Coordinates of N, CA and C in Angstrom, one line a residue:
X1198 N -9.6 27.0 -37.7 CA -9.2 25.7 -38.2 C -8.0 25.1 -37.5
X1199 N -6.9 25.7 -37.1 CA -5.8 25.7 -36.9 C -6.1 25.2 -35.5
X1200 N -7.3 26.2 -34.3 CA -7.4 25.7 -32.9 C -8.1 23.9 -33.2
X1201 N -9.0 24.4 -34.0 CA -9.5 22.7 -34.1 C -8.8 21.7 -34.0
X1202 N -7.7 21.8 -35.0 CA -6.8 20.7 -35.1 C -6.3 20.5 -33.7
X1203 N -5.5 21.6 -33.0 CA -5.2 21.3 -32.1 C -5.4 21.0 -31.2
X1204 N -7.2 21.4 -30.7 CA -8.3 20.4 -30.0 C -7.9 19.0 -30.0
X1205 N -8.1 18.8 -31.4 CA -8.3 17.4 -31.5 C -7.4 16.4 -31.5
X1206 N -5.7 17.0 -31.2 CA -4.3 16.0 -31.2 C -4.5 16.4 -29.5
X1207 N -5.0 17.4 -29.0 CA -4.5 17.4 -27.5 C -6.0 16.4 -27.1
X1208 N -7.0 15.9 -27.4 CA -8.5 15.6 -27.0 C -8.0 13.8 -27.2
X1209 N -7.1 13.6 -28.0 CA -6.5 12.3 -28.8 C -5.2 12.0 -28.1
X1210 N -4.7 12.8 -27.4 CA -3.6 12.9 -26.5 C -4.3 12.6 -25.0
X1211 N -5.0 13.2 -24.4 CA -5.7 13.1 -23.3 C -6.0 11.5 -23.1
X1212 N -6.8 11.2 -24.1 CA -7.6 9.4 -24.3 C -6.6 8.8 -23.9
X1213 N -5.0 8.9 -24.9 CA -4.4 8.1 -24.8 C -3.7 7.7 -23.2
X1214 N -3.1 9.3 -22.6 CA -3.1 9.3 -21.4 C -4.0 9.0 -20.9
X1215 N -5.3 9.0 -20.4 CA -6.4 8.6 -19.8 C -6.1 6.6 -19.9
X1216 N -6.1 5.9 -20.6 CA -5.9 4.6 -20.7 C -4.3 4.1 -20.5
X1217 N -3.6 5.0 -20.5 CA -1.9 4.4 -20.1 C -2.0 4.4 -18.1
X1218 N -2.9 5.5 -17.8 CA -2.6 5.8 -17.1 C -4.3 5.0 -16.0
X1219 N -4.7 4.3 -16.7 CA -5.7 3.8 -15.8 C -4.9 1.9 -15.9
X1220 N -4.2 1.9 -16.8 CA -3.6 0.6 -17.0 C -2.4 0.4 -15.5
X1221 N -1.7 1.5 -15.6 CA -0.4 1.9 -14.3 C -1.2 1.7 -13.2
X1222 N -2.4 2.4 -13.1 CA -3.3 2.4 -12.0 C -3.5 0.6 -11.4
X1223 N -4.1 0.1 -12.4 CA -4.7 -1.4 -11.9 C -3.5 -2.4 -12.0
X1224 N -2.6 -2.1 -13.0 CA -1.9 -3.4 -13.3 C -1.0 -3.9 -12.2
X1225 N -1.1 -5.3 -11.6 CA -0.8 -5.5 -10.1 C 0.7 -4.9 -9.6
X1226 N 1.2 -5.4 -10.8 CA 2.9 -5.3 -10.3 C 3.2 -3.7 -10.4
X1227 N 4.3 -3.6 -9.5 CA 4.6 -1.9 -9.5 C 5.9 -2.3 -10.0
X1228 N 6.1 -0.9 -10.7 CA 8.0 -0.9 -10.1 C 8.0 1.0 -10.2
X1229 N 9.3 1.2 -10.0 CA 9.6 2.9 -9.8 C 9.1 3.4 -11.1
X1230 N 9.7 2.9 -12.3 CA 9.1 3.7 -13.2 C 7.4 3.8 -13.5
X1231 N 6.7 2.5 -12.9 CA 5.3 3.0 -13.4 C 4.4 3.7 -12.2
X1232 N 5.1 3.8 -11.4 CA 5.1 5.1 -9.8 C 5.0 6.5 -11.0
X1233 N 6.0 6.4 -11.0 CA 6.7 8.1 -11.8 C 5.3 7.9 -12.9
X1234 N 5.1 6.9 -13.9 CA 4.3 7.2 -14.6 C 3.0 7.9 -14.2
X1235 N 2.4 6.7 -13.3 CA 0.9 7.0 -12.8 C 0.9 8.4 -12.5
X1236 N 2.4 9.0 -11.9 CA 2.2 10.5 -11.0 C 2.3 11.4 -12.3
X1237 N 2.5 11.5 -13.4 CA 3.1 12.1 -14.6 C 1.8 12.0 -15.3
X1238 N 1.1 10.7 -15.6 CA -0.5 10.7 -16.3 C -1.4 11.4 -15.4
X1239 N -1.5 11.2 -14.4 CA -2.1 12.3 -13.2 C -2.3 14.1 -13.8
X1240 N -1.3 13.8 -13.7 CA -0.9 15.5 -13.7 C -1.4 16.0 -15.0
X1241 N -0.6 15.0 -16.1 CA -1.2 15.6 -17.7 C -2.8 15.6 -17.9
X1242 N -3.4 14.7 -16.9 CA -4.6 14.4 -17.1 C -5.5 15.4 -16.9
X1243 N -4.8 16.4 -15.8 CA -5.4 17.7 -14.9 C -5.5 19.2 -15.8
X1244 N -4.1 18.8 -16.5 CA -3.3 19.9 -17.0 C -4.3 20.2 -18.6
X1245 N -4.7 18.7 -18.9 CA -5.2 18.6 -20.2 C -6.5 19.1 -20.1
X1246 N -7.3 18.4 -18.7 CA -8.9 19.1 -18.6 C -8.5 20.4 -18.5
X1247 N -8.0 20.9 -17.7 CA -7.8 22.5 -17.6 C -8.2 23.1 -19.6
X1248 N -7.0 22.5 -19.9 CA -7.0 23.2 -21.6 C -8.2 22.7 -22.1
X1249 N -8.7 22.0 -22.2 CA -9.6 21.4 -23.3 C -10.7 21.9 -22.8
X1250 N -11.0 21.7 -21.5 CA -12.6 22.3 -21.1 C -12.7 23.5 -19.8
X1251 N -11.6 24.6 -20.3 CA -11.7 26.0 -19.4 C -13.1 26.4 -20.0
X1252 N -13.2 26.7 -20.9 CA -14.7 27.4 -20.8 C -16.0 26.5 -20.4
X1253 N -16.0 25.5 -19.5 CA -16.9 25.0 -19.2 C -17.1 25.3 -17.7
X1254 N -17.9 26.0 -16.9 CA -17.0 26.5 -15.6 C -17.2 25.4 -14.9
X1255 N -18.6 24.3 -14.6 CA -18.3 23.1 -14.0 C -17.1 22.2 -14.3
X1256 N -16.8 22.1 -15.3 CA -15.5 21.0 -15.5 C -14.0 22.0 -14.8
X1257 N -14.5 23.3 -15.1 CA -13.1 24.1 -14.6 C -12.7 24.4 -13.2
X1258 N -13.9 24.5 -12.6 CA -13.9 24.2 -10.7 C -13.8 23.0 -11.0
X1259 N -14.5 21.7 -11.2 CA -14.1 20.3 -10.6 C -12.6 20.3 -10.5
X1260 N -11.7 20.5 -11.6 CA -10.6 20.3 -11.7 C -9.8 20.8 -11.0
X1261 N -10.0 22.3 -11.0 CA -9.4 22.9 -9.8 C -9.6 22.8 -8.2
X1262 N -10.9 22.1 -8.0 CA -11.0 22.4 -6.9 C -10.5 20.6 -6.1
X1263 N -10.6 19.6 -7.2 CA -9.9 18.6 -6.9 C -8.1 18.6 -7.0
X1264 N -7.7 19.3 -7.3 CA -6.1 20.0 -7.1 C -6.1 20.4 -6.0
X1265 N -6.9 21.4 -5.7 CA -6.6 22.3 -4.9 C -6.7 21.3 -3.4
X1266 N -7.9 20.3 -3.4 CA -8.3 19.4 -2.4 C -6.9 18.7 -2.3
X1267 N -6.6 18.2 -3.2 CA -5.5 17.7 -3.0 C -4.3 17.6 -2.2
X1268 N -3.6 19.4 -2.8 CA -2.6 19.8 -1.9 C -2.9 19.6 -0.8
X1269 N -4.1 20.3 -0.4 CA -4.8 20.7 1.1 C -4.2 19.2 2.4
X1270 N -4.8 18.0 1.1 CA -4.6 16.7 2.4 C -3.2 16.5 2.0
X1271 N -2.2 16.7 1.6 CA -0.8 16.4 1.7 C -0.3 17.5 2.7
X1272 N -0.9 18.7 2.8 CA -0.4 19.7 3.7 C -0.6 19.8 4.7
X1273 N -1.7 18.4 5.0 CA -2.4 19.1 6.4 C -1.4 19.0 7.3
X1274 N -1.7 19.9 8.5 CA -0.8 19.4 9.9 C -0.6 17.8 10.7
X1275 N 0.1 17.7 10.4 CA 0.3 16.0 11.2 C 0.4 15.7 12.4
X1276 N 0.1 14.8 13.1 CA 0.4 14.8 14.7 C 0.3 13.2 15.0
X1277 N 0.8 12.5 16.4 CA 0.6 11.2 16.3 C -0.6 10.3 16.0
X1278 N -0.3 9.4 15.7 CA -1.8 8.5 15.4 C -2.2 7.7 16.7
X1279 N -3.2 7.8 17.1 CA -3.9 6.3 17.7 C -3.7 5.4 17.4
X1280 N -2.3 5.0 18.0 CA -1.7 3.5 17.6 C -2.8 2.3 17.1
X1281 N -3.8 2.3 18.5 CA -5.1 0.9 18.5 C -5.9 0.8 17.5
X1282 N -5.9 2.3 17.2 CA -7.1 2.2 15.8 C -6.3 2.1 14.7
X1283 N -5.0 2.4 14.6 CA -4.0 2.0 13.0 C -4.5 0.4 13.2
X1284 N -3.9 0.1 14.3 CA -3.3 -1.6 14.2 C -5.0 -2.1 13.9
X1285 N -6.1 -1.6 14.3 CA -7.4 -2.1 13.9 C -7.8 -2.0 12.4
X1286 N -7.5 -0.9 12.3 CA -7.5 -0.5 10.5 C -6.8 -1.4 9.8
X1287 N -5.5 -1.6 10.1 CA -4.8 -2.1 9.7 C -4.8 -3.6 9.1
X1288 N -5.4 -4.1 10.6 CA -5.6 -5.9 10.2 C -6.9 -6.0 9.5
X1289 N -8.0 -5.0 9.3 CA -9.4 -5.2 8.3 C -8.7 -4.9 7.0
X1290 N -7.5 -3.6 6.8 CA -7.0 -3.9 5.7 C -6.7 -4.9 4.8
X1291 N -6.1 -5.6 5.7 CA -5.0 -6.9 5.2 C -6.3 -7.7 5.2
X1292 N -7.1 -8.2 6.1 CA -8.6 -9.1 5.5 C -9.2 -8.8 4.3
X1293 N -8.8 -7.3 4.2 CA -9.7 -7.2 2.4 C -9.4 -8.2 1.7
X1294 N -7.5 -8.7 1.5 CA -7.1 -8.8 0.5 C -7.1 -10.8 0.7
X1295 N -7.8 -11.4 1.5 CA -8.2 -12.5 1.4 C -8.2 -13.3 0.2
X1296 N -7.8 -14.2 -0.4 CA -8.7 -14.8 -1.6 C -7.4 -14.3 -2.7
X1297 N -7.0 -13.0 -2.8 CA -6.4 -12.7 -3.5 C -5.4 -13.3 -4.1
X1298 N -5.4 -13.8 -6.0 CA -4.4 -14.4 -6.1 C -3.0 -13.9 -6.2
X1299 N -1.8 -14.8 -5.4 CA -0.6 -14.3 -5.3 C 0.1 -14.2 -7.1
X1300 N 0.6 -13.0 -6.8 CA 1.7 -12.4 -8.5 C 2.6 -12.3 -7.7
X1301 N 3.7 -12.8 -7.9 CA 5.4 -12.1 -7.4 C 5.4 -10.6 -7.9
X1302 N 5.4 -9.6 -7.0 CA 5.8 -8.7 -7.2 C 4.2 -7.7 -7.1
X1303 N 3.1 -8.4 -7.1 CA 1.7 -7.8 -7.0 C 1.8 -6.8 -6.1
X1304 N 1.3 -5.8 -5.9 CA 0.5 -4.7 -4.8 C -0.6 -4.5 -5.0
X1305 N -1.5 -5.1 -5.3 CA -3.1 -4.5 -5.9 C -3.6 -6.0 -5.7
X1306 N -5.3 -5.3 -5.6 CA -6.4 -6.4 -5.1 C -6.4 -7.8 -6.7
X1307 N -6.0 -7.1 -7.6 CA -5.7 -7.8 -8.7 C -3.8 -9.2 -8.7
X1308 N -3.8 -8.7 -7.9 CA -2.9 -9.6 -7.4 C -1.7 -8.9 -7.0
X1309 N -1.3 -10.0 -5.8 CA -0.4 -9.0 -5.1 C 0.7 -10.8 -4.1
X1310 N 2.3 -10.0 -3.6 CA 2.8 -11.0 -2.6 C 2.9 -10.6 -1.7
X1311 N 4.0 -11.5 -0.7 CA 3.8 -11.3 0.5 C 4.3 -9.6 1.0
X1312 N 5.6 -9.5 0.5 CA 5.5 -8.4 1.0 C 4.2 -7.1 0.8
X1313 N 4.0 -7.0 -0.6 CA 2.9 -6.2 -1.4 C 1.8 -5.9 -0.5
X1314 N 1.2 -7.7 0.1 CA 0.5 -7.7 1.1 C 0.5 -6.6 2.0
X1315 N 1.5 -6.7 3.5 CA 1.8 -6.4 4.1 C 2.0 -4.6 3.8
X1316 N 2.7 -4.2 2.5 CA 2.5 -3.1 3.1 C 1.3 -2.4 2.7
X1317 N 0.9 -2.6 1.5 CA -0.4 -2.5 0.9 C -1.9 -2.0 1.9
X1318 N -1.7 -2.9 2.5 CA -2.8 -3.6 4.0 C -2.4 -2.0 4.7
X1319 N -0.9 -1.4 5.0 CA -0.7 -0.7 5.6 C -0.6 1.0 5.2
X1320 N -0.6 1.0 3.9 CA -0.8 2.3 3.1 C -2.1 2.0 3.1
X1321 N -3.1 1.2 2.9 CA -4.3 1.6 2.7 C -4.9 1.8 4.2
X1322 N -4.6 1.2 5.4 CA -4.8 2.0 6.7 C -4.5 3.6 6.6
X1323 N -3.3 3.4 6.8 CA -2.6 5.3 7.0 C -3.7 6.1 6.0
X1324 N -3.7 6.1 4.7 CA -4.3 6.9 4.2 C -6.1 7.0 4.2
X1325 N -6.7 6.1 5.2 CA -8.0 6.1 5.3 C -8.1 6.5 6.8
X1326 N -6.9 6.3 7.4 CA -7.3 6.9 9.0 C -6.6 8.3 8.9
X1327 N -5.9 8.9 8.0 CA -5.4 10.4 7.8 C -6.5 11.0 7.3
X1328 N -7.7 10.7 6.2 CA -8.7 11.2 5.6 C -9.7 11.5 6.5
X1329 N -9.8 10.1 7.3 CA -10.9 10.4 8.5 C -10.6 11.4 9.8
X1330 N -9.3 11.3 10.2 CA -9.1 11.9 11.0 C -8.6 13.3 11.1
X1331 N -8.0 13.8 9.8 CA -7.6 15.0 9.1 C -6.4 14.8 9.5
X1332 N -5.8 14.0 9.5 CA -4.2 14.0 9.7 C -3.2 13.6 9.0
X1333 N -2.5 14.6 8.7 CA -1.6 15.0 7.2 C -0.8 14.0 7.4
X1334 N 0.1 13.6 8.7 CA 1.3 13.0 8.9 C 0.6 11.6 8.1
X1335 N 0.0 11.0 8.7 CA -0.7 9.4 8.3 C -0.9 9.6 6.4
X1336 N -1.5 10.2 6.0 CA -1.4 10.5 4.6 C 0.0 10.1 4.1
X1337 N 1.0 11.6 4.5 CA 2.2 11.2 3.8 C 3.4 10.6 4.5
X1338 N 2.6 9.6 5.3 CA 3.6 8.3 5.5 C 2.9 7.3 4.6
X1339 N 1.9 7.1 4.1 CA 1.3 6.5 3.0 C 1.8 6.5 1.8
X1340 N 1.6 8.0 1.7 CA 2.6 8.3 0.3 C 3.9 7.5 0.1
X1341 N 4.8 8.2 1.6 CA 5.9 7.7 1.7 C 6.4 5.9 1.4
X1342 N 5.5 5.5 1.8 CA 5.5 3.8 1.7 C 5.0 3.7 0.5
X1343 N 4.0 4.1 -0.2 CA 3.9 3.7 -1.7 C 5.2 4.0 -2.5
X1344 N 5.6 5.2 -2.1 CA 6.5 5.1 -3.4 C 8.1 4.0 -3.0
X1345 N 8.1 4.1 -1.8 CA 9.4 3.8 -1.7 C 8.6 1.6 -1.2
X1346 N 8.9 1.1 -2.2 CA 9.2 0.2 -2.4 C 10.0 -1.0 -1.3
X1347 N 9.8 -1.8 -1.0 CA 10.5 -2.9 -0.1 C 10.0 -4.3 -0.1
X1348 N 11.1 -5.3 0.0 CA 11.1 -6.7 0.0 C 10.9 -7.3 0.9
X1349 N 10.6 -8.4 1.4 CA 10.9 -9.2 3.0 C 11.5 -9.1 3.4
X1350 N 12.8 -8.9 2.6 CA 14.6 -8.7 3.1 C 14.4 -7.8 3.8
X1351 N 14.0 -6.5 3.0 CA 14.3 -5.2 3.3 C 13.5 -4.9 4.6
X1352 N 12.4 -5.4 4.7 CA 11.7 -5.6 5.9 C 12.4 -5.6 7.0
X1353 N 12.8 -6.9 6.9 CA 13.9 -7.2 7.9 C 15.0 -6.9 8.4
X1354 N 15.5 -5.9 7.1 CA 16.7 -5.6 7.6 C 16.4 -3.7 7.8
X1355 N 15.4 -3.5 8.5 CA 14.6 -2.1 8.6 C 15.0 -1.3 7.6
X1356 N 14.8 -1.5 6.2 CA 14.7 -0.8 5.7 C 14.2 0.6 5.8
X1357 N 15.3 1.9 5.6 CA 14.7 3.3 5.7 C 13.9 3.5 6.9
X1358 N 14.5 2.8 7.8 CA 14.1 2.7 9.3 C 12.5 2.3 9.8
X1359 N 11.3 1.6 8.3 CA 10.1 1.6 8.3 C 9.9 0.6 9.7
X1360 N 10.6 -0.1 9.6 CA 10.7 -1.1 11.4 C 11.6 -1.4 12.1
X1361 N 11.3 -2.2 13.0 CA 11.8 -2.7 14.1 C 12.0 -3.9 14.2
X1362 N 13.2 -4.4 15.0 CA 13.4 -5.9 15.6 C 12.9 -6.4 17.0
X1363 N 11.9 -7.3 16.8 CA 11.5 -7.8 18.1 C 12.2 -8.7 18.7
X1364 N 12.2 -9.9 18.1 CA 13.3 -10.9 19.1 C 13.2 -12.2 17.3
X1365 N 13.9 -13.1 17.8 CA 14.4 -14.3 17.0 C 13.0 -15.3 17.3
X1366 N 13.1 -16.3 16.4 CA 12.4 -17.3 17.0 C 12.4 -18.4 16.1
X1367 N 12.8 -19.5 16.7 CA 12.9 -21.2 15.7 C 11.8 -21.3 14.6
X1368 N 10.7 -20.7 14.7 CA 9.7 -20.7 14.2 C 8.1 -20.4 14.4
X1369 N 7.3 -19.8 13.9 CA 6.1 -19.2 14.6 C 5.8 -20.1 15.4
X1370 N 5.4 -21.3 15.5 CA 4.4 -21.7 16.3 C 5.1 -22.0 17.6
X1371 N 6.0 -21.7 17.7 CA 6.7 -22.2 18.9 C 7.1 -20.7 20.1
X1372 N 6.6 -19.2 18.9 CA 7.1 -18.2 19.6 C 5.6 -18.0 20.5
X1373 N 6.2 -17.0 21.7 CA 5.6 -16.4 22.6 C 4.4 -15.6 21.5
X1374 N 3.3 -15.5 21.4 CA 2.4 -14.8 21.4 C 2.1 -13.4 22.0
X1375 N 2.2 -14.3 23.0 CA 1.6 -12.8 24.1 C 3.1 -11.7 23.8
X1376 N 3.9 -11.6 23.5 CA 4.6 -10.7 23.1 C 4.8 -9.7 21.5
X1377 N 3.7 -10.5 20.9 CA 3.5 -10.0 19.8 C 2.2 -8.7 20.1
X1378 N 1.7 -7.6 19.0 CA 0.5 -7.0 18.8 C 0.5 -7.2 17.5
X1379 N -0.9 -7.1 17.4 CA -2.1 -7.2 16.3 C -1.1 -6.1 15.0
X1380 N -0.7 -6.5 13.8 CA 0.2 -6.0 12.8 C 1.7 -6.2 12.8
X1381 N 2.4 -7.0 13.6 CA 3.6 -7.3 13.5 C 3.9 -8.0 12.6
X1382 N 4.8 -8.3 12.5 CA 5.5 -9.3 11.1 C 6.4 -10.3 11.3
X1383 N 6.5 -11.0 10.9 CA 7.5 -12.3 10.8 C 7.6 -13.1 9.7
X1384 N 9.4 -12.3 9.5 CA 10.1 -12.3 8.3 C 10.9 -13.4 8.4
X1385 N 10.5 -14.5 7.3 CA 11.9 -15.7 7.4 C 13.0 -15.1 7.3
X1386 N 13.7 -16.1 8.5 CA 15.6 -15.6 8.3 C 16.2 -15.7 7.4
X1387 N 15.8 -16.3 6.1 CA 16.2 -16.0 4.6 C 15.8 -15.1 4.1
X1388 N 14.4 -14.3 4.8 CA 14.1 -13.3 4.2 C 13.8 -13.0 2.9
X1389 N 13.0 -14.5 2.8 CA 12.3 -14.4 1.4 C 10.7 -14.4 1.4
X1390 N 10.5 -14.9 2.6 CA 8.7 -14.6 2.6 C 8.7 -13.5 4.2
X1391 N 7.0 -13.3 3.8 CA 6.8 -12.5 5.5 C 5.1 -12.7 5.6
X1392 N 4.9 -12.4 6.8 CA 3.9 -12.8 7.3 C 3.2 -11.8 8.2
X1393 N 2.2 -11.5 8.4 CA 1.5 -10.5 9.5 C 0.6 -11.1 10.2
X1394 N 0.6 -10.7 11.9 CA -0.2 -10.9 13.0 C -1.8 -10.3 13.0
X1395 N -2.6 -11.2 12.8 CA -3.9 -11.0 13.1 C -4.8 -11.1 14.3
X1396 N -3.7 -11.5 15.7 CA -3.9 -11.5 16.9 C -4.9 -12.7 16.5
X1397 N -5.1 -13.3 18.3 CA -5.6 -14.2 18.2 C -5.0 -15.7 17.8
X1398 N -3.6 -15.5 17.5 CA -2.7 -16.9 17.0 C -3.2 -16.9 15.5
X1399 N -3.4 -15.9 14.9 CA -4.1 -16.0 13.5 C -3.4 -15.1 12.9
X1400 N -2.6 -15.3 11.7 CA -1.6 -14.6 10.8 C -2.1 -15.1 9.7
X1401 N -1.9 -13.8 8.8 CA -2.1 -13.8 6.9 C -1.1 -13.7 6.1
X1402 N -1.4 -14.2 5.3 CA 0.1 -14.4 4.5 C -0.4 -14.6 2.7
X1403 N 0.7 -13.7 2.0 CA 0.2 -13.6 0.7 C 0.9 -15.5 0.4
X1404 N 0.3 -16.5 0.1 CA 1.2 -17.8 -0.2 C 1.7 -18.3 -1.5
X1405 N 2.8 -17.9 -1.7 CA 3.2 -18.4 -3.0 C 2.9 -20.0 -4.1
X1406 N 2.8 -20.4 -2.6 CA 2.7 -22.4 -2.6 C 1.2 -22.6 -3.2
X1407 N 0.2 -22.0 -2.2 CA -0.6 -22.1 -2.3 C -1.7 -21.5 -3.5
X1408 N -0.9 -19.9 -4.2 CA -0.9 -19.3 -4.9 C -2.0 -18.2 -4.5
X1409 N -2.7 -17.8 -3.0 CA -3.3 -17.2 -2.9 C -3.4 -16.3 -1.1
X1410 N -3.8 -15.2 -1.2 CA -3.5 -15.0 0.4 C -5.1 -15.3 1.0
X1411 N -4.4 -15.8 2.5 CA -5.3 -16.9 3.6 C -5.0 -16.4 4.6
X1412 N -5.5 -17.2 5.4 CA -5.4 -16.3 7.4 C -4.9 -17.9 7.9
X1413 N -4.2 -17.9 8.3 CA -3.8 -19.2 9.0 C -3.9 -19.1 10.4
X1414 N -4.9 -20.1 11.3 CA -4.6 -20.0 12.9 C -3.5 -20.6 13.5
X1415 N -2.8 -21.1 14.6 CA -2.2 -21.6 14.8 C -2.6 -22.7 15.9
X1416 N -2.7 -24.6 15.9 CA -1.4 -24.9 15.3 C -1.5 -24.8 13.8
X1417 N -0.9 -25.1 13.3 CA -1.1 -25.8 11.5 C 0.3 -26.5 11.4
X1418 N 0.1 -27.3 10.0 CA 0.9 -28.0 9.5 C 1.6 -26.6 8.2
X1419 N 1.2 -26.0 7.5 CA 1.9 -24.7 6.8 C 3.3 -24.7 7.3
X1420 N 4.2 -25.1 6.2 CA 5.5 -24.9 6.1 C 6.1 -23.3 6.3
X1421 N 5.2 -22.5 5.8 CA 5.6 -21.2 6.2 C 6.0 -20.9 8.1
X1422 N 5.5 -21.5 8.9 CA 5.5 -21.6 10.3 C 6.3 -22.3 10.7
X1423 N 6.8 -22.6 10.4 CA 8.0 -24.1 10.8 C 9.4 -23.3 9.9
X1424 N 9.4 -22.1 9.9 CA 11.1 -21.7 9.1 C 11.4 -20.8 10.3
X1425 N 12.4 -20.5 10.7 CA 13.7 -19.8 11.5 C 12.6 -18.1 11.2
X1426 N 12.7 -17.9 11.9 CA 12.0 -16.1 11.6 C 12.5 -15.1 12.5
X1427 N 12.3 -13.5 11.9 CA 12.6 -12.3 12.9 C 11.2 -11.6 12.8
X1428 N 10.8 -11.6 14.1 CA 9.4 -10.5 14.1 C 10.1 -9.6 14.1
X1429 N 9.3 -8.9 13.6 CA 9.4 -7.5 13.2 C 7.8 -6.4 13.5
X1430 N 8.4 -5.1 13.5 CA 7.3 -4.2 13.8 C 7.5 -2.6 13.4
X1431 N 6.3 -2.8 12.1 CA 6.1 -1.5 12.1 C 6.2 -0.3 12.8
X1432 N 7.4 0.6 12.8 CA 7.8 1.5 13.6 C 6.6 2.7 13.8
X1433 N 5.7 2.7 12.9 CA 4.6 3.8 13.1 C 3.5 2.8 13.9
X1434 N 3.3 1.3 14.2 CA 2.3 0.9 14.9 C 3.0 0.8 16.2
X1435 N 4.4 1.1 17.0 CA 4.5 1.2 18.1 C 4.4 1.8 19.0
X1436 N 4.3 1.1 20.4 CA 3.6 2.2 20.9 C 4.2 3.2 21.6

């Protein structure tokens, strides 16, 4: 009687985790504590199938063996990436998120901003060219960038060393092209918006004005192109 009960507060416990933790999952905006959460419902969620359904041995391998899968791709051996194919990955990433309506502070297809964009576009590269190619490094630089958080500012001012300074410029449409590659960025010198290179004179930008992210070619009239900017470059797409 006694196990039953307890079944059924840990089976009532699980549900409730299971729905806090698929809410962290989708809900656009991040911040550190709902990181820590999602990683914490994760875990209880593993810890609880384990209890609840050890004597089932299919449910008791799945669980285990998706743990175990787990570690495996955070461990693997790392080595450098094929710069051409990140920056390819990279700019189909950032096309996913097309259409997408802008939330200040979004990371998710549910809505997301400019920075969110940008790196979003770039954790979901790394961690699909680490999977494909079995390379641990690209994984947990993915990781790494999900958890740790950054602004346009921070962008700009290379934050945790994620980039680089390319040169100054009055404003995009007036800079050299040909000195850019396909995933660079260009951060207003107030460093409140940012922007990524889709090669081709074609940059995407999550737009606040507009309220949705777009691909702009160049020329345009877009006020975002016409402000003081620092390109910038992802220190793992260089070559």
């Amino acid at each position: 009687m006694h196990e039953e009960r307890h079944r059924a507060i840990v089976l009532r416990v699980w549900f409730w985790t299971a729905g806090f933790t698929l809410i962290a999952a989708m809900y656009p905006v991040e911040y550190r504590l709902s990181r820590v959460g999602l990683v914490v419902g994760l875990v209880l969620l593993l810890a609880g199938s384990l209890w609840l359904w050890w004597g089932n041995r299919l449910m008791r391998f799945s669980v285990v063996g998706l743990m175990v899968a787990a570690l495996i791709l955070v461990a693997l051996p790392g080595r450098e990436a094929d710069t051409e194919e990140l920056r390819s990955a990279y700019a189909n990433s950032l096309r996913g998120y097309a259409g997408t309506r802008y939330i200040w502070g979004g990371e998710r297809s549910l809505g997301i901003d400019c920075s969110g964009l940008v790196r979003r576009g770039l954790i979901n590269a790394q961690f699909r060219r680490g999977l494909l190619t079995m390379n641990g490094r690209l994984i947990r630089q993915a990781l790494h960038l999900w958890w740790h958080d950054c602004s346009a500012n921070a962008l700009k001012d290379r934050h945790r060393d994620l980039t680089q300074t390319l040169f100054e410029q009055a404003d995009i449409v007036s800079a050299d092209h040909d000195r850019l590659q396909i995933g660079d960025l260009a951060v207003t010198r107030d460093g409140v918006h940012v922007l990524a290179y889709l090669g081709d004179h074609n940059w995407i930008q999550a737009d606040p004005d507009l309220g949705r992210v777009l691909t702009v070619g160049l020329p345009t009239t877009n006020h975002w192109f016409h402000h003081p900017v620092v390109f910038m470059r992802w220190r793992t797409l260089a070559p």
